[in-house]
């Protein structure tokens, strides 16, 4: 098992990949640097090899697919994930690796939003989106992750080998953050400097399309990880609607002894039944999620024992 692996997912980064690889070779000379090429059509692969990186390929398009491949293939005590666009300085890598190796942190988040991100990033909707996503996740999951969508992170072996990669694209960072919080893993933040892409380097992100994917990912993961809160909120909302329809009919009945609006009464009854169904669905699913957490802890213990055995040998 390697001590530190630097993982760089890449798609058409010939303008910056040489500098990124060389910077990391200087910062962490003991680390093995992997560049995972995701169907680049420029000279990314050639330049990365010349710079001294180990280059591998992932042919399914999308950052999530690349990360799934990296996490499956590489065994290391500490993983550092970094983008190939030279927006994240390598100088913070040593501190992030030490938190994983010395202090047993499972995920170290490179926090851009507390430093230079809003000054360097020239896309105002990206800035707004990052702030909204951070606020939403920290509120829904009761966490304190300062930068949800940063591509600069360090991971432990336990995190990497227990993280189920479901997303295919850039929403993968959101998925990582929620997984770490839900599984009660140790998360720490390191404030980093951010610099915008150099001239000639183009972002692969679409502000609106990828932003909508991230929002849908948050909703999907909240439903999966917090089913009782999700379906309980739905049940509460439906019950309010049902009561709003039922009360006028009931008040009319009390005053006149008649029920003139049978269709409204029937609709309110069906909505109330839907509310009850949502409530009990959330209750059942929350029991399943709790069982999954217990199974996860058992799996985590097996992985920890594997690491201890390898160290002893």
PDB file of N, CA and C in Angstrom, residues 213-303:
ATOM      1  N   UNK A 213     -28.158  19.871 -11.640  1.00  0.00           N
ATOM      2  CA  UNK A 213     -27.785  18.505 -11.263  1.00  0.00           C
ATOM      3  C   UNK A 213     -27.403  18.430  -9.792  1.00  0.00           C
ATOM      4  N   UNK A 214     -26.672  19.434  -9.324  1.00  0.00           N
ATOM      5  CA  UNK A 214     -26.275  19.452  -7.914  1.00  0.00           C
ATOM      6  C   UNK A 214     -27.494  19.572  -7.011  1.00  0.00           C
ATOM      7  N   UNK A 215     -28.443  20.448  -7.367  1.00  0.00           N
ATOM      8  CA  UNK A 215     -29.647  20.615  -6.548  1.00  0.00           C
ATOM      9  C   UNK A 215     -30.463  19.319  -6.489  1.00  0.00           C
ATOM     10  N   UNK A 216     -30.612  18.658  -7.638  1.00  0.00           N
ATOM     11  CA  UNK A 216     -31.341  17.391  -7.651  1.00  0.00           C
ATOM     12  C   UNK A 216     -30.589  16.323  -6.853  1.00  0.00           C
ATOM     13  N   UNK A 217     -29.257  16.377  -6.892  1.00  0.00           N
ATOM     14  CA  UNK A 217     -28.468  15.430  -6.109  1.00  0.00           C
ATOM     15  C   UNK A 217     -28.695  15.631  -4.615  1.00  0.00           C
ATOM     16  N   UNK A 218     -28.756  16.889  -4.168  1.00  0.00           N
ATOM     17  CA  UNK A 218     -29.003  17.177  -2.755  1.00  0.00           C
ATOM     18  C   UNK A 218     -30.360  16.607  -2.335  1.00  0.00           C
ATOM     19  N   UNK A 219     -31.393  16.839  -3.157  1.00  0.00           N
ATOM     20  CA  UNK A 219     -32.732  16.328  -2.837  1.00  0.00           C
ATOM     21  C   UNK A 219     -32.729  14.802  -2.789  1.00  0.00           C
ATOM     22  N   UNK A 220     -32.087  14.189  -3.771  1.00  0.00           N
ATOM     23  CA  UNK A 220     -32.036  12.725  -3.835  1.00  0.00           C
ATOM     24  C   UNK A 220     -31.304  12.140  -2.629  1.00  0.00           C
ATOM     25  N   UNK A 221     -30.182  12.737  -2.270  1.00  0.00           N
ATOM     26  CA  UNK A 221     -29.413  12.221  -1.147  1.00  0.00           C
ATOM     27  C   UNK A 221     -30.111  12.496   0.179  1.00  0.00           C
ATOM     28  N   UNK A 222     -30.793  13.636   0.289  1.00  0.00           N
ATOM     29  CA  UNK A 222     -31.549  13.905   1.515  1.00  0.00           C
ATOM     30  C   UNK A 222     -32.658  12.870   1.686  1.00  0.00           C
ATOM     31  N   UNK A 223     -33.311  12.517   0.600  1.00  0.00           N
ATOM     32  CA  UNK A 223     -34.344  11.471   0.652  1.00  0.00           C
ATOM     33  C   UNK A 223     -33.741  10.129   1.042  1.00  0.00           C
ATOM     34  N   UNK A 224     -32.549   9.832   0.516  1.00  0.00           N
ATOM     35  CA  UNK A 224     -31.926   8.543   0.802  1.00  0.00           C
ATOM     36  C   UNK A 224     -31.312   8.446   2.183  1.00  0.00           C
ATOM     37  N   UNK A 225     -30.673   9.527   2.640  1.00  0.00           N
ATOM     38  CA  UNK A 225     -29.973   9.498   3.917  1.00  0.00           C
ATOM     39  C   UNK A 225     -30.854   9.924   5.095  1.00  0.00           C
ATOM     40  N   UNK A 226     -31.864  10.757   4.848  1.00  0.00           N
ATOM     41  CA  UNK A 226     -32.754  11.237   5.902  1.00  0.00           C
ATOM     42  C   UNK A 226     -34.213  11.004   5.497  1.00  0.00           C
ATOM     43  N   UNK A 227     -34.616   9.753   5.307  1.00  0.00           N
ATOM     44  CA  UNK A 227     -35.965   9.494   4.770  1.00  0.00           C
ATOM     45  C   UNK A 227     -37.091   9.939   5.697  1.00  0.00           C
ATOM     46  N   UNK A 228     -36.892   9.823   7.016  1.00  0.00           N
ATOM     47  CA  UNK A 228     -37.982  10.215   7.904  1.00  0.00           C
ATOM     48  C   UNK A 228     -38.223  11.721   7.832  1.00  0.00           C
ATOM     49  N   UNK A 229     -37.137  12.518   7.807  1.00  0.00           N
ATOM     50  CA  UNK A 229     -37.304  13.969   7.685  1.00  0.00           C
ATOM     51  C   UNK A 229     -37.927  14.335   6.344  1.00  0.00           C
ATOM     52  N   UNK A 230     -37.496  13.650   5.276  1.00  0.00           N
ATOM     53  CA  UNK A 230     -38.006  13.964   3.936  1.00  0.00           C
ATOM     54  C   UNK A 230     -39.491  13.631   3.832  1.00  0.00           C
ATOM     55  N   UNK A 231     -39.857  12.387   4.138  1.00  0.00           N
ATOM     56  CA  UNK A 231     -41.249  11.974   3.998  1.00  0.00           C
ATOM     57  C   UNK A 231     -42.113  12.546   5.120  1.00  0.00           C
ATOM     58  N   UNK A 232     -41.511  12.798   6.298  1.00  0.00           N
ATOM     59  CA  UNK A 232     -42.266  13.438   7.372  1.00  0.00           C
ATOM     60  C   UNK A 232     -42.664  14.858   7.004  1.00  0.00           C
ATOM     61  N   UNK A 233     -41.739  15.578   6.372  1.00  0.00           N
ATOM     62  CA  UNK A 233     -42.071  16.937   5.911  1.00  0.00           C
ATOM     63  C   UNK A 233     -43.162  16.902   4.854  1.00  0.00           C
ATOM     64  N   UNK A 234     -43.063  15.917   3.958  1.00  0.00           N
ATOM     65  CA  UNK A 234     -44.097  15.770   2.929  1.00  0.00           C
ATOM     66  C   UNK A 234     -45.450  15.449   3.574  1.00  0.00           C
ATOM     67  N   UNK A 235     -45.443  14.562   4.575  1.00  0.00           N
ATOM     68  CA  UNK A 235     -46.686  14.200   5.256  1.00  0.00           C
ATOM     69  C   UNK A 235     -47.291  15.409   5.965  1.00  0.00           C
ATOM     70  N   UNK A 236     -46.437  16.209   6.600  1.00  0.00           N
ATOM     71  CA  UNK A 236     -46.920  17.400   7.304  1.00  0.00           C
ATOM     72  C   UNK A 236     -47.565  18.377   6.327  1.00  0.00           C
ATOM     73  N   UNK A 237     -46.913  18.587   5.176  1.00  0.00           N
ATOM     74  CA  UNK A 237     -47.453  19.502   4.169  1.00  0.00           C
ATOM     75  C   UNK A 237     -48.791  18.997   3.620  1.00  0.00           C
ATOM     76  N   UNK A 238     -48.869  17.701   3.324  1.00  0.00           N
ATOM     77  CA  UNK A 238     -50.112  17.129   2.809  1.00  0.00           C
ATOM     78  C   UNK A 238     -51.237  17.202   3.834  1.00  0.00           C
ATOM     79  N   UNK A 239     -50.891  17.000   5.102  1.00  0.00           N
ATOM     80  CA  UNK A 239     -51.925  17.060   6.140  1.00  0.00           C
ATOM     81  C   UNK A 239     -52.465  18.481   6.306  1.00  0.00           C
ATOM     82  N   UNK A 240     -51.605  19.465   6.145  1.00  0.00           N
ATOM     83  CA  UNK A 240     -52.066  20.856   6.197  1.00  0.00           C
ATOM     84  C   UNK A 240     -53.033  21.141   5.045  1.00  0.00           C
ATOM     85  N   UNK A 241     -52.684  20.658   3.841  1.00  0.00           N
ATOM     86  CA  UNK A 241     -53.565  20.856   2.686  1.00  0.00           C
ATOM     87  C   UNK A 241     -54.904  20.162   2.920  1.00  0.00           C
ATOM     88  N   UNK A 242     -54.843  18.924   3.444  1.00  0.00           N
ATOM     89  CA  UNK A 242     -56.073  18.184   3.717  1.00  0.00           C
ATOM     90  C   UNK A 242     -56.931  18.926   4.741  1.00  0.00           C
ATOM     91  N   UNK A 243     -56.304  19.451   5.790  1.00  0.00           N
ATOM     92  CA  UNK A 243     -57.051  20.188   6.809  1.00  0.00           C
ATOM     93  C   UNK A 243     -57.655  21.459   6.231  1.00  0.00           C
ATOM     94  N   UNK A 244     -56.905  22.136   5.348  1.00  0.00           N
ATOM     95  CA  UNK A 244     -57.409  23.354   4.716  1.00  0.00           C
ATOM     96  C   UNK A 244     -58.653  23.100   3.875  1.00  0.00           C
ATOM     97  N   UNK A 245     -58.739  21.922   3.268  1.00  0.00           N
ATOM     98  CA  UNK A 245     -59.924  21.568   2.486  1.00  0.00           C
ATOM     99  C   UNK A 245     -61.067  21.078   3.376  1.00  0.00           C
ATOM    100  N   UNK A 246     -60.724  20.376   4.455  1.00  0.00           N
ATOM    101  CA  UNK A 246     -61.735  19.737   5.287  1.00  0.00           C
ATOM    102  C   UNK A 246     -62.444  20.713   6.229  1.00  0.00           C
ATOM    103  N   UNK A 247     -61.685  21.649   6.818  1.00  0.00           N
ATOM    104  CA  UNK A 247     -62.259  22.524   7.860  1.00  0.00           C
ATOM    105  C   UNK A 247     -63.450  23.344   7.361  1.00  0.00           C
ATOM    106  N   UNK A 248     -63.387  23.988   6.160  1.00  0.00           N
ATOM    107  CA  UNK A 248     -64.582  24.736   5.704  1.00  0.00           C
ATOM    108  C   UNK A 248     -65.812  23.854   5.541  1.00  0.00           C
ATOM    109  N   UNK A 249     -65.604  22.630   5.032  1.00  0.00           N
ATOM    110  CA  UNK A 249     -66.729  21.706   4.869  1.00  0.00           C
ATOM    111  C   UNK A 249     -67.300  21.326   6.238  1.00  0.00           C
ATOM    112  N   UNK A 250     -66.406  21.058   7.188  1.00  0.00           N
ATOM    113  CA  UNK A 250     -66.835  20.670   8.532  1.00  0.00           C
ATOM    114  C   UNK A 250     -67.572  21.809   9.234  1.00  0.00           C
ATOM    115  N   UNK A 251     -67.067  23.031   9.066  1.00  0.00           N
ATOM    116  CA  UNK A 251     -67.731  24.182   9.697  1.00  0.00           C
ATOM    117  C   UNK A 251     -69.132  24.395   9.115  1.00  0.00           C
ATOM    118  N   UNK A 252     -69.264  24.184   7.797  1.00  0.00           N
ATOM    119  CA  UNK A 252     -70.583  24.283   7.166  1.00  0.00           C
ATOM    120  C   UNK A 252     -71.535  23.235   7.725  1.00  0.00           C
ATOM    121  N   UNK A 253     -71.019  22.043   7.935  1.00  0.00           N
ATOM    122  CA  UNK A 253     -71.833  20.961   8.494  1.00  0.00           C
ATOM    123  C   UNK A 253     -72.306  21.294   9.910  1.00  0.00           C
ATOM    124  N   UNK A 254     -71.398  21.906  10.721  1.00  0.00           N
ATOM    125  CA  UNK A 254     -71.781  22.257  12.088  1.00  0.00           C
ATOM    126  C   UNK A 254     -72.892  23.308  12.118  1.00  0.00           C
ATOM    127  N   UNK A 255     -72.883  24.219  11.149  1.00  0.00           N
ATOM    128  CA  UNK A 255     -73.883  25.296  11.146  1.00  0.00           C
ATOM    129  C   UNK A 255     -75.197  24.888  10.485  1.00  0.00           C
ATOM    130  N   UNK A 256     -75.147  24.038   9.500  1.00  0.00           N
ATOM    131  CA  UNK A 256     -76.346  23.730   8.718  1.00  0.00           C
ATOM    132  C   UNK A 256     -76.768  22.269   8.807  1.00  0.00           C
ATOM    133  N   UNK A 257     -75.848  21.412   9.247  1.00  0.00           N
ATOM    134  CA  UNK A 257     -76.156  19.984   9.254  1.00  0.00           C
ATOM    135  C   UNK A 257     -76.092  19.360   7.880  1.00  0.00           C
ATOM    136  N   UNK A 258     -75.594  20.102   6.903  1.00  0.00           N
ATOM    137  CA  UNK A 258     -75.487  19.618   5.530  1.00  0.00           C
ATOM    138  C   UNK A 258     -74.033  19.589   5.075  1.00  0.00           C
ATOM    139  N   UNK A 259     -73.765  18.732   4.096  1.00  0.00           N
ATOM    140  CA  UNK A 259     -72.424  18.662   3.487  1.00  0.00           C
ATOM    141  C   UNK A 259     -72.599  18.938   1.991  1.00  0.00           C
ATOM    142  N   UNK A 260     -72.529  20.225   1.603  1.00  0.00           N
ATOM    143  CA  UNK A 260     -72.804  20.557   0.196  1.00  0.00           C
ATOM    144  C   UNK A 260     -71.627  20.277  -0.742  1.00  0.00           C
ATOM    145  N   UNK A 261     -70.442  20.101  -0.196  1.00  0.00           N
ATOM    146  CA  UNK A 261     -69.244  19.959  -1.049  1.00  0.00           C
ATOM    147  C   UNK A 261     -68.608  18.582  -0.864  1.00  0.00           C
ATOM    148  N   UNK A 262     -69.350  17.561  -1.300  1.00  0.00           N
ATOM    149  CA  UNK A 262     -68.822  16.209  -1.162  1.00  0.00           C
ATOM    150  C   UNK A 262     -67.502  15.984  -1.927  1.00  0.00           C
ATOM    151  N   UNK A 263     -67.339  16.516  -3.138  1.00  0.00           N
ATOM    152  CA  UNK A 263     -66.050  16.328  -3.841  1.00  0.00           C
ATOM    153  C   UNK A 263     -64.858  16.864  -3.042  1.00  0.00           C
ATOM    154  N   UNK A 264     -65.049  18.042  -2.413  1.00  0.00           N
ATOM    155  CA  UNK A 264     -63.955  18.599  -1.595  1.00  0.00           C
ATOM    156  C   UNK A 264     -63.660  17.698  -0.410  1.00  0.00           C
ATOM    157  N   UNK A 265     -64.689  17.177   0.221  1.00  0.00           N
ATOM    158  CA  UNK A 265     -64.506  16.271   1.361  1.00  0.00           C
ATOM    159  C   UNK A 265     -63.759  15.012   0.949  1.00  0.00           C
ATOM    160  N   UNK A 266     -64.117  14.466  -0.203  1.00  0.00           N
ATOM    161  CA  UNK A 266     -63.461  13.241  -0.692  1.00  0.00           C
ATOM    162  C   UNK A 266     -61.992  13.503  -1.004  1.00  0.00           C
ATOM    163  N   UNK A 267     -61.725  14.630  -1.668  1.00  0.00           N
ATOM    164  CA  UNK A 267     -60.333  14.974  -1.996  1.00  0.00           C
ATOM    165  C   UNK A 267     -59.503  15.150  -0.729  1.00  0.00           C
ATOM    166  N   UNK A 268     -60.057  15.817   0.268  1.00  0.00           N
ATOM    167  CA  UNK A 268     -59.309  16.015   1.519  1.00  0.00           C
ATOM    168  C   UNK A 268     -59.018  14.682   2.191  1.00  0.00           C
ATOM    169  N   UNK A 269     -59.951  13.729   2.075  1.00  0.00           N
ATOM    170  CA  UNK A 269     -59.722  12.403   2.653  1.00  0.00           C
ATOM    171  C   UNK A 269     -58.587  11.671   1.968  1.00  0.00           C
ATOM    172  N   UNK A 270     -58.554  11.749   0.636  1.00  0.00           N
ATOM    173  CA  UNK A 270     -57.471  11.086  -0.098  1.00  0.00           C
ATOM    174  C   UNK A 270     -56.107  11.733   0.208  1.00  0.00           C
ATOM    175  N   UNK A 271     -56.104  13.048   0.316  1.00  0.00           N
ATOM    176  CA  UNK A 271     -54.838  13.737   0.639  1.00  0.00           C
ATOM    177  C   UNK A 271     -54.374  13.343   2.039  1.00  0.00           C
ATOM    178  N   UNK A 272     -55.312  13.219   2.991  1.00  0.00           N
ATOM    179  CA  UNK A 272     -54.940  12.783   4.338  1.00  0.00           C
ATOM    180  C   UNK A 272     -54.378  11.369   4.325  1.00  0.00           C
ATOM    181  N   UNK A 273     -54.968  10.482   3.511  1.00  0.00           N
ATOM    182  CA  UNK A 273     -54.432   9.125   3.383  1.00  0.00           C
ATOM    183  C   UNK A 273     -53.017   9.149   2.794  1.00  0.00           C
ATOM    184  N   UNK A 274     -52.783  10.026   1.802  1.00  0.00           N
ATOM    185  CA  UNK A 274     -51.435  10.159   1.229  1.00  0.00           C
ATOM    186  C   UNK A 274     -50.444  10.640   2.278  1.00  0.00           C
ATOM    187  N   UNK A 275     -50.893  11.541   3.156  1.00  0.00           N
ATOM    188  CA  UNK A 275     -50.026  12.032   4.228  1.00  0.00           C
ATOM    189  C   UNK A 275     -49.648  10.900   5.181  1.00  0.00           C
ATOM    190  N   UNK A 276     -50.612  10.081   5.536  1.00  0.00           N
ATOM    191  CA  UNK A 276     -50.341   8.944   6.419  1.00  0.00           C
ATOM    192  C   UNK A 276     -49.390   7.951   5.749  1.00  0.00           C
ATOM    193  N   UNK A 277     -49.597   7.725   4.459  1.00  0.00           N
ATOM    194  CA  UNK A 277     -48.725   6.818   3.718  1.00  0.00           C
ATOM    195  C   UNK A 277     -47.295   7.346   3.684  1.00  0.00           C
ATOM    196  N   UNK A 278     -47.140   8.645   3.457  1.00  0.00           N
ATOM    197  CA  UNK A 278     -45.804   9.245   3.443  1.00  0.00           C
ATOM    198  C   UNK A 278     -45.143   9.126   4.806  1.00  0.00           C
ATOM    199  N   UNK A 279     -45.916   9.351   5.864  1.00  0.00           N
ATOM    200  CA  UNK A 279     -45.362   9.266   7.225  1.00  0.00           C
ATOM    201  C   UNK A 279     -44.838   7.872   7.526  1.00  0.00           C
ATOM    202  N   UNK A 280     -45.637   6.859   7.236  1.00  0.00           N
ATOM    203  CA  UNK A 280     -45.210   5.494   7.554  1.00  0.00           C
ATOM    204  C   UNK A 280     -44.112   5.013   6.600  1.00  0.00           C
ATOM    205  N   UNK A 281     -44.096   5.524   5.374  1.00  0.00           N
ATOM    206  CA  UNK A 281     -42.988   5.209   4.454  1.00  0.00           C
ATOM    207  C   UNK A 281     -41.676   5.724   5.030  1.00  0.00           C
ATOM    208  N   UNK A 282     -41.696   6.973   5.519  1.00  0.00           N
ATOM    209  CA  UNK A 282     -40.496   7.531   6.137  1.00  0.00           C
ATOM    210  C   UNK A 282     -40.069   6.746   7.352  1.00  0.00           C
ATOM    211  N   UNK A 283     -41.029   6.275   8.136  1.00  0.00           N
ATOM    212  CA  UNK A 283     -40.719   5.501   9.336  1.00  0.00           C
ATOM    213  C   UNK A 283     -40.045   4.175   8.980  1.00  0.00           C
ATOM    214  N   UNK A 284     -40.588   3.488   7.986  1.00  0.00           N
ATOM    215  CA  UNK A 284     -40.006   2.203   7.565  1.00  0.00           C
ATOM    216  C   UNK A 284     -38.626   2.394   6.950  1.00  0.00           C
ATOM    217  N   UNK A 285     -38.506   3.394   6.080  1.00  0.00           N
ATOM    218  CA  UNK A 285     -37.217   3.625   5.417  1.00  0.00           C
ATOM    219  C   UNK A 285     -36.148   4.062   6.406  1.00  0.00           C
ATOM    220  N   UNK A 286     -36.525   4.815   7.440  1.00  0.00           N
ATOM    221  CA  UNK A 286     -35.535   5.229   8.435  1.00  0.00           C
ATOM    222  C   UNK A 286     -34.993   4.027   9.195  1.00  0.00           C
ATOM    223  N   UNK A 287     -35.830   2.997   9.403  1.00  0.00           N
ATOM    224  CA  UNK A 287     -35.366   1.757  10.044  1.00  0.00           C
ATOM    225  C   UNK A 287     -34.360   1.040   9.147  1.00  0.00           C
ATOM    226  N   UNK A 288     -34.630   1.033   7.836  1.00  0.00           N
ATOM    227  CA  UNK A 288     -33.698   0.407   6.886  1.00  0.00           C
ATOM    228  C   UNK A 288     -32.371   1.156   6.858  1.00  0.00           C
ATOM    229  N   UNK A 289     -32.446   2.493   6.871  1.00  0.00           N
ATOM    230  CA  UNK A 289     -31.226   3.305   6.864  1.00  0.00           C
ATOM    231  C   UNK A 289     -30.406   3.040   8.128  1.00  0.00           C
ATOM    232  N   UNK A 290     -31.073   2.908   9.268  1.00  0.00           N
ATOM    233  CA  UNK A 290     -30.376   2.615  10.507  1.00  0.00           C
ATOM    234  C   UNK A 290     -29.657   1.269  10.429  1.00  0.00           C
ATOM    235  N   UNK A 291     -30.309   0.274   9.840  1.00  0.00           N
ATOM    236  CA  UNK A 291     -29.667  -1.034   9.651  1.00  0.00           C
ATOM    237  C   UNK A 291     -28.476  -0.913   8.721  1.00  0.00           C
ATOM    238  N   UNK A 292     -28.588  -0.101   7.672  1.00  0.00           N
ATOM    239  CA  UNK A 292     -27.463   0.104   6.752  1.00  0.00           C
ATOM    240  C   UNK A 292     -26.280   0.756   7.467  1.00  0.00           C
ATOM    241  N   UNK A 293     -26.561   1.663   8.398  1.00  0.00           N
ATOM    242  CA  UNK A 293     -25.485   2.292   9.161  1.00  0.00           C
ATOM    243  C   UNK A 293     -24.765   1.258  10.030  1.00  0.00           C
ATOM    244  N   UNK A 294     -25.516   0.361  10.610  1.00  0.00           N
ATOM    245  CA  UNK A 294     -24.896  -0.691  11.417  1.00  0.00           C
ATOM    246  C   UNK A 294     -24.009  -1.587  10.552  1.00  0.00           C
ATOM    247  N   UNK A 295     -24.502  -1.950   9.363  1.00  0.00           N
ATOM    248  CA  UNK A 295     -23.694  -2.761   8.437  1.00  0.00           C
ATOM    249  C   UNK A 295     -22.448  -2.010   7.999  1.00  0.00           C
ATOM    250  N   UNK A 296     -22.593  -0.695   7.800  1.00  0.00           N
ATOM    251  CA  UNK A 296     -21.443   0.113   7.391  1.00  0.00           C
ATOM    252  C   UNK A 296     -20.363   0.106   8.468  1.00  0.00           C
ATOM    253  N   UNK A 297     -20.756   0.235   9.728  1.00  0.00           N
ATOM    254  CA  UNK A 297     -19.784   0.228  10.810  1.00  0.00           C
ATOM    255  C   UNK A 297     -19.038  -1.098  10.870  1.00  0.00           C
ATOM    256  N   UNK A 298     -19.756  -2.185  10.606  1.00  0.00           N
ATOM    257  CA  UNK A 298     -19.114  -3.500  10.593  1.00  0.00           C
ATOM    258  C   UNK A 298     -18.109  -3.588   9.443  1.00  0.00           C
ATOM    259  N   UNK A 299     -18.501  -3.092   8.252  1.00  0.00           N
ATOM    260  CA  UNK A 299     -17.595  -3.089   7.101  1.00  0.00           C
ATOM    261  C   UNK A 299     -16.372  -2.216   7.378  1.00  0.00           C
ATOM    262  N   UNK A 300     -16.591  -1.082   8.029  1.00  0.00           N
ATOM    263  CA  UNK A 300     -15.489  -0.182   8.355  1.00  0.00           C
ATOM    264  C   UNK A 300     -14.498  -0.850   9.294  1.00  0.00           C
ATOM    265  N   UNK A 301     -15.007  -1.630  10.242  1.00  0.00           N
ATOM    266  CA  UNK A 301     -14.140  -2.339  11.172  1.00  0.00           C
ATOM    267  C   UNK A 301     -13.286  -3.366  10.444  1.00  0.00           C
ATOM    268  N   UNK A 302     -13.866  -4.058   9.467  1.00  0.00           N
ATOM    269  CA  UNK A 302     -13.094  -5.032   8.685  1.00  0.00           C
ATOM    270  C   UNK A 302     -11.973  -4.354   7.912  1.00  0.00           C
ATOM    271  N   UNK A 303     -12.258  -3.206   7.323  1.00  0.00           N
ATOM    272  CA  UNK A 303     -11.236  -2.480   6.569  1.00  0.00           C
ATOM    273  C   UNK A 303     -10.131  -1.987   7.494  1.00  0.00           C
TER     274      UNK A 303
END
